[in-house]
Amino acid sequence: MTTSELEATAEAYRSFAHVHTRAHSPAYERVSAAVAESPELLDRLLALPPIKRQPNLLLAAVRYLGGPSASGEAFLAWTLEHWARVRAVMLARATQTNEAGRCATLLPLLAALPQPLALIEVGASAGLCLYPDRYRYRYDRASTFGADGSPVTLDCATTGPVPFPGELPRVASRAGVDLSPLDPAAPDDARWLESLVWPGQQQRLDRLRAALSVARAEPEPARIVRGDLNAVVAELVAAAPAGATPVVFHSAVLTYLPLEARQAFTAAVRELPCRWISNEAPGVLPEVDARLSQAAPTDRGVFVLSLDGEPQAFTGPHGERLDWFPPHLTLG
Ligand SMILES: C[S@@+](CC[C@H](N)C(=O)[O-])C[C@H]1O[C@@H](n2cnc3c(N)ncnc32)[C@H](O)[C@@H]1O
Protein backbone atom coordinates (compact mmCIF):
# COMPACT_ATOMS: atom_id res chain seq x y z
CA MET A 1 0.00 0.00 0.00
CA THR A 2 1.31 3.50 -0.81
CA THR A 3 0.54 6.78 0.95
CA SER A 4 -0.96 8.10 -2.26
CA GLU A 5 -3.34 5.11 -2.48
CA LEU A 6 -4.36 5.68 1.13
CA GLU A 7 -4.95 9.38 0.50
CA ALA A 8 -6.86 8.69 -2.75
CA THR A 9 -9.21 6.28 -0.97
CA ALA A 10 -9.74 8.65 1.96
CA GLU A 11 -10.43 11.44 -0.53
CA ALA A 12 -12.98 9.31 -2.41
CA TYR A 13 -14.91 8.86 0.86
CA ARG A 14 -14.55 12.56 1.76
CA SER A 15 -15.88 13.58 -1.64
CA PHE A 16 -18.71 11.04 -1.41
CA ALA A 17 -19.65 12.67 1.90
CA HIS A 18 -19.26 16.32 1.01
CA VAL A 19 -20.17 16.41 -2.70
CA HIS A 20 -22.33 13.40 -3.56
CA THR A 21 -24.43 12.50 -0.51
CA ARG A 22 -24.55 15.82 1.37
CA ALA A 23 -27.84 17.05 -0.10
CA HIS A 24 -29.33 13.56 -0.43
CA SER A 25 -28.50 11.30 2.51
CA PRO A 26 -27.33 12.83 5.82
CA ALA A 27 -26.67 9.32 7.19
CA TYR A 28 -24.25 8.49 4.37
CA GLU A 29 -22.65 11.92 4.61
CA ARG A 30 -21.78 11.17 8.26
CA VAL A 31 -20.74 7.58 7.62
CA SER A 32 -18.50 8.28 4.60
CA ALA A 33 -16.83 11.19 6.40
CA ALA A 34 -16.09 8.80 9.30
CA VAL A 35 -14.61 6.16 6.96
CA ALA A 36 -12.31 8.80 5.44
CA GLU A 37 -10.82 9.41 8.90
CA SER A 38 -10.53 5.74 9.98
CA PRO A 39 -7.02 4.35 9.33
CA GLU A 40 -8.22 0.91 10.44
CA LEU A 41 -11.00 0.65 7.87
CA LEU A 42 -8.96 2.36 5.13
CA ASP A 43 -6.27 -0.28 5.69
CA ARG A 44 -8.78 -3.04 5.08
CA LEU A 45 -10.17 -1.29 1.99
CA LEU A 46 -6.68 -0.94 0.56
CA ALA A 47 -6.22 -4.70 0.75
CA LEU A 48 -9.07 -5.00 -1.81
CA PRO A 49 -8.62 -4.52 -5.58
CA PRO A 50 -8.97 -0.78 -6.43
CA ILE A 51 -12.37 -1.21 -8.12
CA LYS A 52 -13.74 -2.73 -4.88
CA ARG A 53 -12.82 0.20 -2.64
CA GLN A 54 -15.69 2.45 -3.69
CA PRO A 55 -17.95 4.08 -1.11
CA ASN A 56 -21.18 2.86 -2.73
CA LEU A 57 -20.00 -0.75 -2.61
CA LEU A 58 -18.86 -0.72 1.03
CA LEU A 59 -21.97 1.12 2.22
CA ALA A 60 -24.32 -1.16 0.28
CA ALA A 61 -22.56 -4.30 1.55
CA VAL A 62 -23.02 -3.17 5.15
CA ARG A 63 -26.66 -2.30 4.48
CA TYR A 64 -27.23 -5.67 2.75
CA LEU A 65 -25.90 -7.43 5.86
CA GLY A 66 -28.12 -5.38 8.18
CA GLY A 67 -25.36 -3.15 9.61
CA PRO A 68 -26.11 0.32 11.02
CA SER A 69 -25.76 3.62 9.17
CA ALA A 70 -27.24 6.02 11.73
CA SER A 71 -23.86 7.26 12.97
CA GLY A 72 -20.26 7.09 11.81
CA GLU A 73 -19.18 5.52 15.11
CA ALA A 74 -21.75 2.72 14.98
CA PHE A 75 -20.96 2.06 11.31
CA LEU A 76 -17.20 1.81 11.92
CA ALA A 77 -17.55 -0.45 14.97
CA TRP A 78 -19.97 -2.83 13.24
CA THR A 79 -18.05 -2.94 9.96
CA LEU A 80 -14.70 -3.65 11.61
CA GLU A 81 -16.26 -6.37 13.76
CA HIS A 82 -17.97 -8.03 10.77
CA TRP A 83 -15.24 -7.30 8.22
CA ALA A 84 -14.91 -10.87 6.88
CA ARG A 85 -18.58 -10.92 5.87
CA VAL A 86 -18.53 -7.34 4.54
CA ARG A 87 -15.43 -8.14 2.48
CA ALA A 88 -17.05 -11.29 1.06
CA VAL A 89 -20.10 -9.33 -0.13
CA MET A 90 -17.88 -6.59 -1.61
CA LEU A 91 -15.89 -9.19 -3.54
CA ALA A 92 -18.96 -11.09 -4.73
CA ARG A 93 -21.06 -8.06 -5.72
CA ALA A 94 -20.45 -4.81 -7.62
CA THR A 95 -21.93 -1.33 -7.64
CA GLN A 96 -24.94 -1.97 -9.85
CA THR A 97 -27.28 0.82 -8.80
CA ASN A 98 -30.07 0.67 -11.37
CA GLU A 99 -31.85 3.99 -11.47
CA ALA A 100 -34.97 4.19 -13.63
CA GLY A 101 -35.02 7.93 -12.77
CA ARG A 102 -32.23 8.43 -15.31
CA CYS A 103 -34.80 7.80 -18.05
CA ALA A 104 -36.15 11.32 -17.37
CA THR A 105 -32.82 12.76 -18.52
CA LEU A 106 -32.42 10.39 -21.48
CA LEU A 107 -35.99 10.84 -22.71
CA PRO A 108 -35.62 14.15 -24.64
CA LEU A 109 -32.81 12.63 -26.73
CA LEU A 110 -34.52 9.27 -27.20
CA ALA A 111 -37.78 10.90 -28.30
CA ALA A 112 -36.02 13.18 -30.80
CA LEU A 113 -34.34 10.37 -32.73
CA PRO A 114 -35.95 8.70 -35.77
CA GLN A 115 -38.45 6.15 -34.43
CA PRO A 116 -38.80 3.31 -33.64
CA LEU A 117 -35.73 2.63 -31.54
CA ALA A 118 -33.65 -0.47 -30.99
CA LEU A 119 -32.44 0.25 -27.46
CA ILE A 120 -29.04 -1.18 -26.54
CA GLU A 121 -27.85 -0.43 -23.03
CA VAL A 122 -24.26 -1.26 -22.13
CA GLY A 123 -23.86 -1.79 -18.38
CA ALA A 124 -27.59 -2.41 -17.99
CA SER A 125 -27.66 -3.92 -14.45
CA ALA A 126 -31.28 -5.20 -14.17
CA GLY A 127 -32.27 -3.27 -17.32
CA LEU A 128 -34.59 -0.73 -15.68
CA CYS A 129 -33.43 2.06 -18.03
CA LEU A 130 -34.51 -0.06 -21.01
CA TYR A 131 -38.21 0.72 -20.35
CA PRO A 132 -38.42 4.52 -20.93
CA ASP A 133 -41.75 4.02 -22.72
CA ARG A 134 -43.25 2.23 -19.70
CA TYR A 135 -42.90 5.13 -17.22
CA ARG A 136 -44.62 8.45 -16.56
CA TYR A 137 -42.69 11.75 -16.42
CA ARG A 138 -43.18 15.00 -14.50
CA TYR A 139 -40.81 17.81 -15.47
CA ASP A 140 -40.69 20.84 -13.17
CA ARG A 141 -43.66 19.63 -11.14
CA ALA A 142 -45.98 20.22 -14.11
CA SER A 143 -48.56 17.66 -15.16
CA THR A 144 -47.43 14.13 -15.83
CA PHE A 145 -47.35 12.41 -19.17
CA GLY A 146 -46.26 8.99 -20.33
CA ALA A 147 -47.41 5.41 -20.15
CA ASP A 148 -51.03 5.10 -18.99
CA GLY A 149 -51.38 3.35 -15.64
CA SER A 150 -47.63 3.08 -15.01
CA PRO A 151 -46.74 2.66 -11.32
CA VAL A 152 -43.55 4.70 -11.97
CA THR A 153 -43.54 8.51 -12.20
CA LEU A 154 -40.16 10.14 -12.70
CA ASP A 155 -39.73 13.68 -11.36
CA CYS A 156 -37.10 15.92 -12.89
CA ALA A 157 -36.29 19.62 -12.41
CA THR A 158 -34.96 21.38 -15.49
CA THR A 159 -33.23 24.54 -16.67
CA GLY A 160 -32.36 25.71 -20.18
CA PRO A 161 -33.96 24.93 -23.54
CA VAL A 162 -34.83 21.29 -22.93
CA PRO A 163 -36.38 19.81 -26.09
CA PHE A 164 -39.31 18.39 -24.13
CA PRO A 165 -40.70 15.33 -25.87
CA GLY A 166 -44.23 15.52 -27.23
CA GLU A 167 -44.55 11.76 -27.26
CA LEU A 168 -42.92 8.73 -25.75
CA PRO A 169 -40.31 7.00 -27.88
CA ARG A 170 -41.48 3.89 -29.70
CA VAL A 171 -39.34 0.91 -28.79
CA ALA A 172 -38.87 -1.89 -31.30
CA SER A 173 -36.41 -3.91 -29.20
CA ARG A 174 -34.61 -3.82 -25.86
CA ALA A 175 -31.17 -5.33 -25.49
CA GLY A 176 -28.26 -4.90 -23.15
CA VAL A 177 -25.01 -6.25 -21.82
CA ASP A 178 -23.65 -6.42 -18.30
CA LEU A 179 -20.72 -8.16 -16.62
CA SER A 180 -23.27 -9.56 -14.20
CA PRO A 181 -26.89 -8.96 -15.27
CA LEU A 182 -29.34 -8.75 -12.36
CA ASP A 183 -32.72 -10.48 -12.58
CA PRO A 184 -35.67 -8.23 -11.63
CA ALA A 185 -37.55 -11.38 -10.54
CA ALA A 186 -34.79 -12.74 -8.26
CA PRO A 187 -35.39 -11.75 -4.62
CA ASP A 188 -31.67 -11.63 -3.75
CA ASP A 189 -30.86 -9.39 -6.74
CA ALA A 190 -33.74 -7.08 -5.77
CA ARG A 191 -32.40 -6.98 -2.21
CA TRP A 192 -28.94 -6.02 -3.48
CA LEU A 193 -30.44 -3.26 -5.64
CA GLU A 194 -32.39 -1.99 -2.61
CA SER A 195 -29.20 -2.01 -0.52
CA LEU A 196 -27.62 0.33 -3.10
CA VAL A 197 -30.25 3.01 -2.47
CA TRP A 198 -28.97 5.50 0.09
CA PRO A 199 -30.62 5.63 3.53
CA GLY A 200 -33.39 8.22 3.80
CA GLN A 201 -34.23 8.09 0.08
CA GLN A 202 -37.64 6.49 0.42
CA GLN A 203 -38.80 7.94 -2.90
CA ARG A 204 -35.93 6.22 -4.74
CA LEU A 205 -36.68 2.96 -2.96
CA ASP A 206 -40.37 3.14 -3.92
CA ARG A 207 -39.37 3.97 -7.50
CA LEU A 208 -36.96 1.04 -7.64
CA ARG A 209 -39.61 -1.40 -6.40
CA ALA A 210 -42.17 -0.03 -8.87
CA ALA A 211 -39.69 -0.17 -11.77
CA LEU A 212 -38.79 -3.76 -10.89
CA SER A 213 -42.49 -4.61 -11.02
CA VAL A 214 -42.68 -3.04 -14.50
CA ALA A 215 -39.73 -5.12 -15.69
CA ARG A 216 -41.23 -8.29 -14.21
CA ALA A 217 -44.58 -7.64 -15.91
CA GLU A 218 -43.08 -6.88 -19.33
CA PRO A 219 -44.41 -9.37 -21.91
CA GLU A 220 -41.17 -9.16 -23.92
CA PRO A 221 -38.48 -8.40 -21.34
CA ALA A 222 -35.16 -6.86 -22.32
CA ARG A 223 -32.55 -9.38 -23.48
CA ILE A 224 -29.45 -8.67 -21.41
CA VAL A 225 -26.40 -10.75 -22.21
CA ARG A 226 -23.59 -11.45 -19.77
CA GLY A 227 -20.26 -10.08 -20.94
CA ASP A 228 -17.92 -7.17 -21.33
CA LEU A 229 -19.44 -4.25 -23.19
CA ASN A 230 -16.43 -3.93 -25.52
CA ALA A 231 -16.74 -7.57 -26.56
CA VAL A 232 -20.48 -7.47 -27.21
CA VAL A 233 -21.58 -4.02 -28.38
CA ALA A 234 -21.00 -4.63 -32.11
CA GLU A 235 -23.07 -7.83 -32.17
CA LEU A 236 -25.91 -6.13 -30.28
CA VAL A 237 -25.98 -3.35 -32.87
CA ALA A 238 -25.89 -5.90 -35.69
CA ALA A 239 -28.89 -7.71 -34.13
CA ALA A 240 -31.09 -4.56 -34.10
CA PRO A 241 -34.30 -5.11 -36.08
CA ALA A 242 -34.40 -3.64 -39.60
CA GLY A 243 -36.15 -0.28 -39.79
CA ALA A 244 -35.35 0.69 -36.19
CA THR A 245 -32.70 3.21 -35.10
CA PRO A 246 -30.09 1.40 -33.00
CA VAL A 247 -29.26 3.54 -29.95
CA VAL A 248 -26.31 2.49 -27.80
CA PHE A 249 -26.54 4.20 -24.42
CA HIS A 250 -24.98 4.04 -20.98
CA SER A 251 -25.16 5.86 -17.67
CA ALA A 252 -22.81 5.53 -14.70
CA VAL A 253 -20.96 2.68 -16.41
CA LEU A 254 -17.76 3.73 -18.17
CA THR A 255 -16.37 5.07 -14.89
CA TYR A 256 -15.80 1.40 -13.95
CA LEU A 257 -13.54 0.80 -16.96
CA PRO A 258 -9.86 1.73 -17.25
CA LEU A 259 -9.12 4.64 -19.59
CA GLU A 260 -7.88 2.42 -22.44
CA ALA A 261 -11.09 0.35 -22.35
CA ARG A 262 -13.19 3.55 -22.36
CA GLN A 263 -11.22 4.82 -25.35
CA ALA A 264 -11.64 1.49 -27.15
CA PHE A 265 -15.39 1.68 -26.54
CA THR A 266 -15.83 5.24 -27.80
CA ALA A 267 -13.69 4.57 -30.88
CA ALA A 268 -15.78 1.46 -31.65
CA VAL A 269 -19.18 3.04 -31.06
CA ARG A 270 -18.35 5.97 -33.35
CA GLU A 271 -17.74 3.50 -36.18
CA LEU A 272 -20.90 1.45 -35.61
CA PRO A 273 -24.16 2.16 -37.52
CA CYS A 274 -25.93 3.52 -34.43
CA ARG A 275 -26.63 6.65 -32.40
CA TRP A 276 -24.78 6.98 -29.11
CA ILE A 277 -26.06 8.51 -25.85
CA SER A 278 -23.66 8.83 -22.95
CA ASN A 279 -24.53 9.94 -19.40
CA GLU A 280 -21.37 9.78 -17.32
CA ALA A 281 -19.52 11.79 -14.69
CA PRO A 282 -17.15 14.55 -15.79
CA GLY A 283 -13.66 13.15 -16.31
CA VAL A 284 -14.89 9.77 -17.53
CA LEU A 285 -14.85 10.71 -21.22
CA PRO A 286 -12.20 13.43 -21.65
CA GLU A 287 -12.95 13.75 -25.40
CA VAL A 288 -16.60 14.63 -24.61
CA ASP A 289 -15.63 16.95 -21.75
CA ALA A 290 -13.26 18.79 -24.11
CA ARG A 291 -16.34 19.88 -26.08
CA LEU A 292 -18.11 21.35 -23.02
CA SER A 293 -18.66 25.07 -23.30
CA GLN A 294 -18.96 25.47 -19.51
CA ALA A 295 -17.16 23.88 -16.59
CA ALA A 296 -18.99 21.14 -14.71
CA PRO A 297 -20.13 22.12 -11.21
CA THR A 298 -17.84 20.74 -8.49
CA ASP A 299 -20.06 21.34 -5.46
CA ARG A 300 -22.56 18.59 -6.36
CA GLY A 301 -22.54 15.37 -8.35
CA VAL A 302 -23.41 15.79 -12.03
CA PHE A 303 -23.20 13.72 -15.18
CA VAL A 304 -22.55 14.97 -18.72
CA LEU A 305 -25.29 13.93 -21.16
CA SER A 306 -24.10 13.70 -24.75
CA LEU A 307 -25.40 12.59 -28.11
CA ASP A 308 -22.88 11.13 -30.57
CA GLY A 309 -20.11 12.63 -28.43
CA GLU A 310 -21.61 16.15 -28.39
CA PRO A 311 -22.49 17.44 -24.87
CA GLN A 312 -26.16 18.39 -24.46
CA ALA A 313 -26.74 18.90 -20.73
CA PHE A 314 -25.59 18.33 -17.17
CA THR A 315 -27.83 15.83 -15.41
CA GLY A 316 -28.49 14.86 -11.81
CA PRO A 317 -26.81 11.48 -11.21
CA HIS A 318 -30.12 9.84 -10.29
CA GLY A 319 -32.14 11.69 -12.93
CA GLU A 320 -33.38 14.40 -10.60
CA ARG A 321 -32.08 17.33 -12.70
CA LEU A 322 -31.61 18.23 -16.34
CA ASP A 323 -29.69 21.44 -17.13
CA TRP A 324 -29.76 21.78 -20.90
CA PHE A 325 -27.06 23.76 -22.68
CA PRO A 326 -28.10 26.59 -24.99
CA PRO A 327 -28.52 26.22 -27.90
CA HIS A 328 -29.50 22.60 -28.31
CA LEU A 329 -28.61 20.71 -31.49
CA THR A 330 -30.99 20.03 -34.31
CA LEU A 331 -31.57 16.34 -33.99
CA GLY A 332 -32.60 13.85 -36.56
C1 LIG B 1 -23.85 1.82 -11.61
S1 LIG B 1 -24.52 0.55 -12.61
C2 LIG B 1 -25.52 1.50 -13.74
C3 LIG B 1 -26.68 0.71 -14.29
C4 LIG B 1 -27.56 1.43 -15.30
N1 LIG B 1 -26.78 1.86 -16.44
C5 LIG B 1 -28.27 2.62 -14.69
O1 LIG B 1 -27.95 3.76 -15.09
O2 LIG B 1 -29.13 2.46 -13.85
C6 LIG B 1 -23.11 0.08 -13.61
C7 LIG B 1 -23.31 -1.25 -14.33
O3 LIG B 1 -22.27 -1.40 -15.30
C8 LIG B 1 -21.86 -2.76 -15.30
N2 LIG B 1 -20.51 -2.82 -15.88
C9 LIG B 1 -19.36 -2.31 -15.37
N3 LIG B 1 -18.33 -2.56 -16.18
C10 LIG B 1 -18.82 -3.25 -17.25
C11 LIG B 1 -18.26 -3.81 -18.43
N4 LIG B 1 -16.95 -3.70 -18.68
N5 LIG B 1 -19.07 -4.44 -19.31
C12 LIG B 1 -20.39 -4.57 -19.06
N6 LIG B 1 -20.99 -4.07 -17.95
C13 LIG B 1 -20.23 -3.42 -17.05
C14 LIG B 1 -21.96 -3.16 -13.85
O4 LIG B 1 -22.02 -4.57 -13.70
C15 LIG B 1 -23.23 -2.46 -13.40
O5 LIG B 1 -24.37 -3.27 -13.55
mmCIF file of N, CA and C and ligand atoms in Angstrom, residues 51 54 56 94-103 106 121-129 177-182 193 196 225-232 249-258 261 279-280 303 317-318, ligand 1:
data_model
loop_
_atom_site.group_PDB
_atom_site.id
_atom_site.type_symbol
_atom_site.label_atom_id
_atom_site.label_comp_id
_atom_site.label_asym_id
_atom_site.label_seq_id
_atom_site.Cartn_x
_atom_site.Cartn_y
_atom_site.Cartn_z
ATOM 1 N N ILE A 51 -10.983 -1.387 -7.693
ATOM 2 C CA ILE A 51 -12.374 -1.214 -8.117
ATOM 3 C C ILE A 51 -13.363 -1.546 -6.985
ATOM 4 N N GLN A 54 -14.762 1.323 -3.569
ATOM 5 C CA GLN A 54 -15.693 2.454 -3.693
ATOM 6 C C GLN A 54 -16.660 2.599 -2.528
ATOM 7 N N ASN A 56 -19.866 3.468 -2.502
ATOM 8 C CA ASN A 56 -21.183 2.862 -2.726
ATOM 9 C C ASN A 56 -21.166 1.358 -2.432
ATOM 10 N N ALA A 94 -21.032 -6.034 -7.060
ATOM 11 C CA ALA A 94 -20.447 -4.812 -7.625
ATOM 12 C C ALA A 94 -21.451 -3.684 -7.462
ATOM 13 N N THR A 95 -20.996 -2.458 -7.661
ATOM 14 C CA THR A 95 -21.929 -1.334 -7.639
ATOM 15 C C THR A 95 -22.781 -1.438 -8.897
ATOM 16 N N GLN A 96 -24.047 -1.763 -8.693
ATOM 17 C CA GLN A 96 -24.935 -1.972 -9.847
ATOM 18 C C GLN A 96 -26.209 -1.149 -9.714
ATOM 19 N N THR A 97 -26.122 -0.064 -8.979
ATOM 20 C CA THR A 97 -27.275 0.820 -8.799
ATOM 21 C C THR A 97 -28.034 0.954 -10.119
ATOM 22 N N ASN A 98 -29.293 0.571 -10.133
ATOM 23 C CA ASN A 98 -30.074 0.668 -11.369
ATOM 24 C C ASN A 98 -31.159 1.703 -11.133
ATOM 25 N N GLU A 99 -31.012 2.849 -11.783
ATOM 26 C CA GLU A 99 -31.849 3.994 -11.467
ATOM 27 C C GLU A 99 -32.745 4.332 -12.657
ATOM 28 N N ALA A 100 -34.006 3.879 -12.572
ATOM 29 C CA ALA A 100 -34.973 4.188 -13.632
ATOM 30 C C ALA A 100 -35.131 5.699 -13.797
ATOM 31 N N GLY A 101 -34.902 6.458 -12.715
ATOM 32 C CA GLY A 101 -35.018 7.927 -12.769
ATOM 33 C C GLY A 101 -34.178 8.547 -13.870
ATOM 34 N N ARG A 102 -33.093 7.880 -14.246
ATOM 35 C CA ARG A 102 -32.228 8.434 -15.306
ATOM 36 C C ARG A 102 -32.953 8.511 -16.648
ATOM 37 N N CYS A 103 -34.044 7.733 -16.782
ATOM 38 C CA CYS A 103 -34.800 7.801 -18.051
ATOM 39 C C CYS A 103 -35.355 9.209 -18.278
ATOM 40 N N LEU A 106 -32.691 10.963 -20.146
ATOM 41 C CA LEU A 106 -32.421 10.387 -21.479
ATOM 42 C C LEU A 106 -33.573 10.655 -22.446
ATOM 43 N N GLU A 121 -28.498 -1.047 -24.191
ATOM 44 C CA GLU A 121 -27.847 -0.426 -23.030
ATOM 45 C C GLU A 121 -26.610 -1.224 -22.637
ATOM 46 N N VAL A 122 -25.471 -0.564 -22.595
ATOM 47 C CA VAL A 122 -24.262 -1.262 -22.133
ATOM 48 C C VAL A 122 -24.070 -0.924 -20.658
ATOM 49 N N GLY A 123 -23.889 -1.980 -19.840
ATOM 50 C CA GLY A 123 -23.864 -1.790 -18.380
ATOM 51 C C GLY A 123 -25.278 -1.611 -17.878
ATOM 52 N N ALA A 124 -26.141 -2.592 -18.185
ATOM 53 C CA ALA A 124 -27.593 -2.408 -17.986
ATOM 54 C C ALA A 124 -28.069 -2.770 -16.585
ATOM 55 N N SER A 125 -27.245 -3.455 -15.780
ATOM 56 C CA SER A 125 -27.663 -3.922 -14.453
ATOM 57 C C SER A 125 -28.914 -4.798 -14.602
ATOM 58 N N ALA A 126 -30.050 -4.394 -14.017
ATOM 59 C CA ALA A 126 -31.279 -5.200 -14.171
ATOM 60 C C ALA A 126 -32.110 -4.715 -15.359
ATOM 61 N N GLY A 127 -31.599 -3.717 -16.099
ATOM 62 C CA GLY A 127 -32.272 -3.274 -17.320
ATOM 63 C C GLY A 127 -33.387 -2.262 -17.111
ATOM 64 N N LEU A 128 -33.449 -1.612 -15.943
ATOM 65 C CA LEU A 128 -34.592 -0.733 -15.680
ATOM 66 C C LEU A 128 -34.605 0.523 -16.549
ATOM 67 N N CYS A 129 -33.455 0.893 -17.129
ATOM 68 C CA CYS A 129 -33.434 2.056 -18.027
ATOM 69 C C CYS A 129 -33.801 1.664 -19.463
ATOM 70 N N VAL A 177 -26.110 -5.392 -22.245
ATOM 71 C CA VAL A 177 -25.007 -6.250 -21.822
ATOM 72 C C VAL A 177 -24.598 -5.792 -20.433
ATOM 73 N N ASP A 178 -24.201 -6.753 -19.616
ATOM 74 C CA ASP A 178 -23.651 -6.421 -18.305
ATOM 75 C C ASP A 178 -22.682 -7.529 -17.900
ATOM 76 N N LEU A 179 -21.653 -7.149 -17.129
ATOM 77 C CA LEU A 179 -20.719 -8.161 -16.616
ATOM 78 C C LEU A 179 -21.470 -9.167 -15.768
ATOM 79 N N SER A 180 -22.522 -8.692 -15.114
ATOM 80 C CA SER A 180 -23.271 -9.557 -14.204
ATOM 81 C C SER A 180 -24.730 -9.079 -14.179
ATOM 82 N N PRO A 181 -25.508 -9.473 -15.205
ATOM 83 C CA PRO A 181 -26.894 -8.957 -15.265
ATOM 84 C C PRO A 181 -27.674 -9.365 -14.024
ATOM 85 N N LEU A 182 -28.479 -8.439 -13.511
ATOM 86 C CA LEU A 182 -29.337 -8.752 -12.362
ATOM 87 C C LEU A 182 -30.731 -9.093 -12.887
ATOM 88 N N LEU A 193 -30.119 -4.561 -5.041
ATOM 89 C CA LEU A 193 -30.441 -3.258 -5.642
ATOM 90 C C LEU A 193 -31.008 -2.307 -4.582
ATOM 91 N N LEU A 196 -28.403 -0.731 -2.435
ATOM 92 C CA LEU A 196 -27.623 0.327 -3.102
ATOM 93 C C LEU A 196 -28.305 1.693 -3.048
ATOM 94 N N VAL A 225 -27.395 -9.673 -22.161
ATOM 95 C CA VAL A 225 -26.398 -10.746 -22.206
ATOM 96 C C VAL A 225 -25.305 -10.471 -21.173
ATOM 97 N N ARG A 226 -24.695 -11.552 -20.721
ATOM 98 C CA ARG A 226 -23.592 -11.447 -19.768
ATOM 99 C C ARG A 226 -22.302 -11.268 -20.562
ATOM 100 N N GLY A 227 -21.525 -10.236 -20.234
ATOM 101 C CA GLY A 227 -20.259 -10.076 -20.938
ATOM 102 C C GLY A 227 -19.698 -8.685 -20.750
ATOM 103 N N ASP A 228 -18.551 -8.477 -21.381
ATOM 104 C CA ASP A 228 -17.918 -7.166 -21.333
ATOM 105 C C ASP A 228 -18.472 -6.325 -22.469
ATOM 106 N N LEU A 229 -18.789 -5.079 -22.179
ATOM 107 C CA LEU A 229 -19.442 -4.246 -23.193
ATOM 108 C C LEU A 229 -18.601 -4.117 -24.458
ATOM 109 N N ASN A 230 -17.266 -4.069 -24.326
ATOM 110 C CA ASN A 230 -16.432 -3.926 -25.522
ATOM 111 C C ASN A 230 -16.495 -5.172 -26.407
ATOM 112 N N ALA A 231 -16.722 -6.315 -25.779
ATOM 113 C CA ALA A 231 -16.740 -7.567 -26.557
ATOM 114 C C ALA A 231 -18.072 -7.759 -27.268
ATOM 115 N N VAL A 232 -19.125 -7.096 -26.780
ATOM 116 C CA VAL A 232 -20.476 -7.470 -27.208
ATOM 117 C C VAL A 232 -21.204 -6.371 -27.994
ATOM 118 N N PHE A 249 -26.602 3.192 -25.490
ATOM 119 C CA PHE A 249 -26.540 4.196 -24.420
ATOM 120 C C PHE A 249 -26.000 3.587 -23.133
ATOM 121 N N HIS A 250 -25.522 4.494 -22.268
ATOM 122 C CA HIS A 250 -24.980 4.041 -20.981
ATOM 123 C C HIS A 250 -25.019 5.194 -19.993
ATOM 124 N N SER A 251 -25.270 4.846 -18.729
ATOM 125 C CA SER A 251 -25.165 5.856 -17.674
ATOM 126 C C SER A 251 -24.494 5.228 -16.468
ATOM 127 N N ALA A 252 -23.541 5.979 -15.903
ATOM 128 C CA ALA A 252 -22.810 5.527 -14.703
ATOM 129 C C ALA A 252 -22.170 4.165 -14.927
ATOM 130 N N VAL A 253 -21.543 3.980 -16.075
ATOM 131 C CA VAL A 253 -20.958 2.680 -16.413
ATOM 132 C C VAL A 253 -19.466 2.792 -16.749
ATOM 133 N N LEU A 254 -19.136 3.716 -17.664
ATOM 134 C CA LEU A 254 -17.757 3.731 -18.165
ATOM 135 C C LEU A 254 -16.758 4.108 -17.080
ATOM 136 N N THR A 255 -17.238 4.720 -16.016
ATOM 137 C CA THR A 255 -16.368 5.067 -14.891
ATOM 138 C C THR A 255 -15.713 3.824 -14.290
ATOM 139 N N TYR A 256 -16.344 2.641 -14.499
ATOM 140 C CA TYR A 256 -15.798 1.397 -13.946
ATOM 141 C C TYR A 256 -14.762 0.750 -14.869
ATOM 142 N N LEU A 257 -14.515 1.365 -16.015
ATOM 143 C CA LEU A 257 -13.539 0.798 -16.958
ATOM 144 C C LEU A 257 -12.250 1.610 -16.922
ATOM 145 N N PRO A 258 -11.092 0.950 -17.125
ATOM 146 C CA PRO A 258 -9.856 1.728 -17.250
ATOM 147 C C PRO A 258 -9.905 2.617 -18.499
ATOM 148 N N ALA A 261 -9.865 1.060 -21.974
ATOM 149 C CA ALA A 261 -11.094 0.350 -22.354
ATOM 150 C C ALA A 261 -12.191 1.359 -22.708
ATOM 151 N N ASN A 279 -24.148 9.169 -20.588
ATOM 152 C CA ASN A 279 -24.534 9.937 -19.397
ATOM 153 C C ASN A 279 -23.575 9.523 -18.283
ATOM 154 N N GLU A 280 -22.455 10.196 -18.211
ATOM 155 C CA GLU A 280 -21.368 9.782 -17.320
ATOM 156 C C GLU A 280 -20.795 10.990 -16.577
ATOM 157 N N PHE A 303 -23.657 14.473 -14.033
ATOM 158 C CA PHE A 303 -23.197 13.718 -15.185
ATOM 159 C C PHE A 303 -23.248 14.642 -16.402
ATOM 160 N N PRO A 317 -27.245 12.876 -11.078
ATOM 161 C CA PRO A 317 -26.808 11.485 -11.212
ATOM 162 C C PRO A 317 -27.920 10.441 -11.050
ATOM 163 N N HIS A 318 -29.009 10.800 -10.368
ATOM 164 C CA HIS A 318 -30.116 9.843 -10.288
ATOM 165 C C HIS A 318 -31.315 10.316 -11.107
HETATM 166 C C1 LIG B 1 -23.847 1.820 -11.612
HETATM 167 S S1 LIG B 1 -24.525 0.553 -12.611
HETATM 168 C C2 LIG B 1 -25.518 1.502 -13.743
HETATM 169 C C3 LIG B 1 -26.676 0.706 -14.287
HETATM 170 C C4 LIG B 1 -27.556 1.431 -15.304
HETATM 171 N N1 LIG B 1 -26.782 1.862 -16.438
HETATM 172 C C5 LIG B 1 -28.266 2.618 -14.693
HETATM 173 O O1 LIG B 1 -27.947 3.757 -15.088
HETATM 174 O O2 LIG B 1 -29.132 2.458 -13.855
HETATM 175 C C6 LIG B 1 -23.111 0.082 -13.610
HETATM 176 C C7 LIG B 1 -23.311 -1.247 -14.333
HETATM 177 O O3 LIG B 1 -22.266 -1.397 -15.302
HETATM 178 C C8 LIG B 1 -21.860 -2.756 -15.301
HETATM 179 N N2 LIG B 1 -20.506 -2.823 -15.882
HETATM 180 C C9 LIG B 1 -19.362 -2.305 -15.369
HETATM 181 N N3 LIG B 1 -18.329 -2.563 -16.184
HETATM 182 C C10 LIG B 1 -18.822 -3.253 -17.254
HETATM 183 C C11 LIG B 1 -18.259 -3.809 -18.434
HETATM 184 N N4 LIG B 1 -16.949 -3.700 -18.680
HETATM 185 N N5 LIG B 1 -19.066 -4.436 -19.310
HETATM 186 C C12 LIG B 1 -20.394 -4.568 -19.057
HETATM 187 N N6 LIG B 1 -20.989 -4.070 -17.947
HETATM 188 C C13 LIG B 1 -20.226 -3.420 -17.050
HETATM 189 C C14 LIG B 1 -21.956 -3.161 -13.850
HETATM 190 O O4 LIG B 1 -22.019 -4.574 -13.696
HETATM 191 C C15 LIG B 1 -23.229 -2.460 -13.404
HETATM 192 O O5 LIG B 1 -24.368 -3.268 -13.551
#
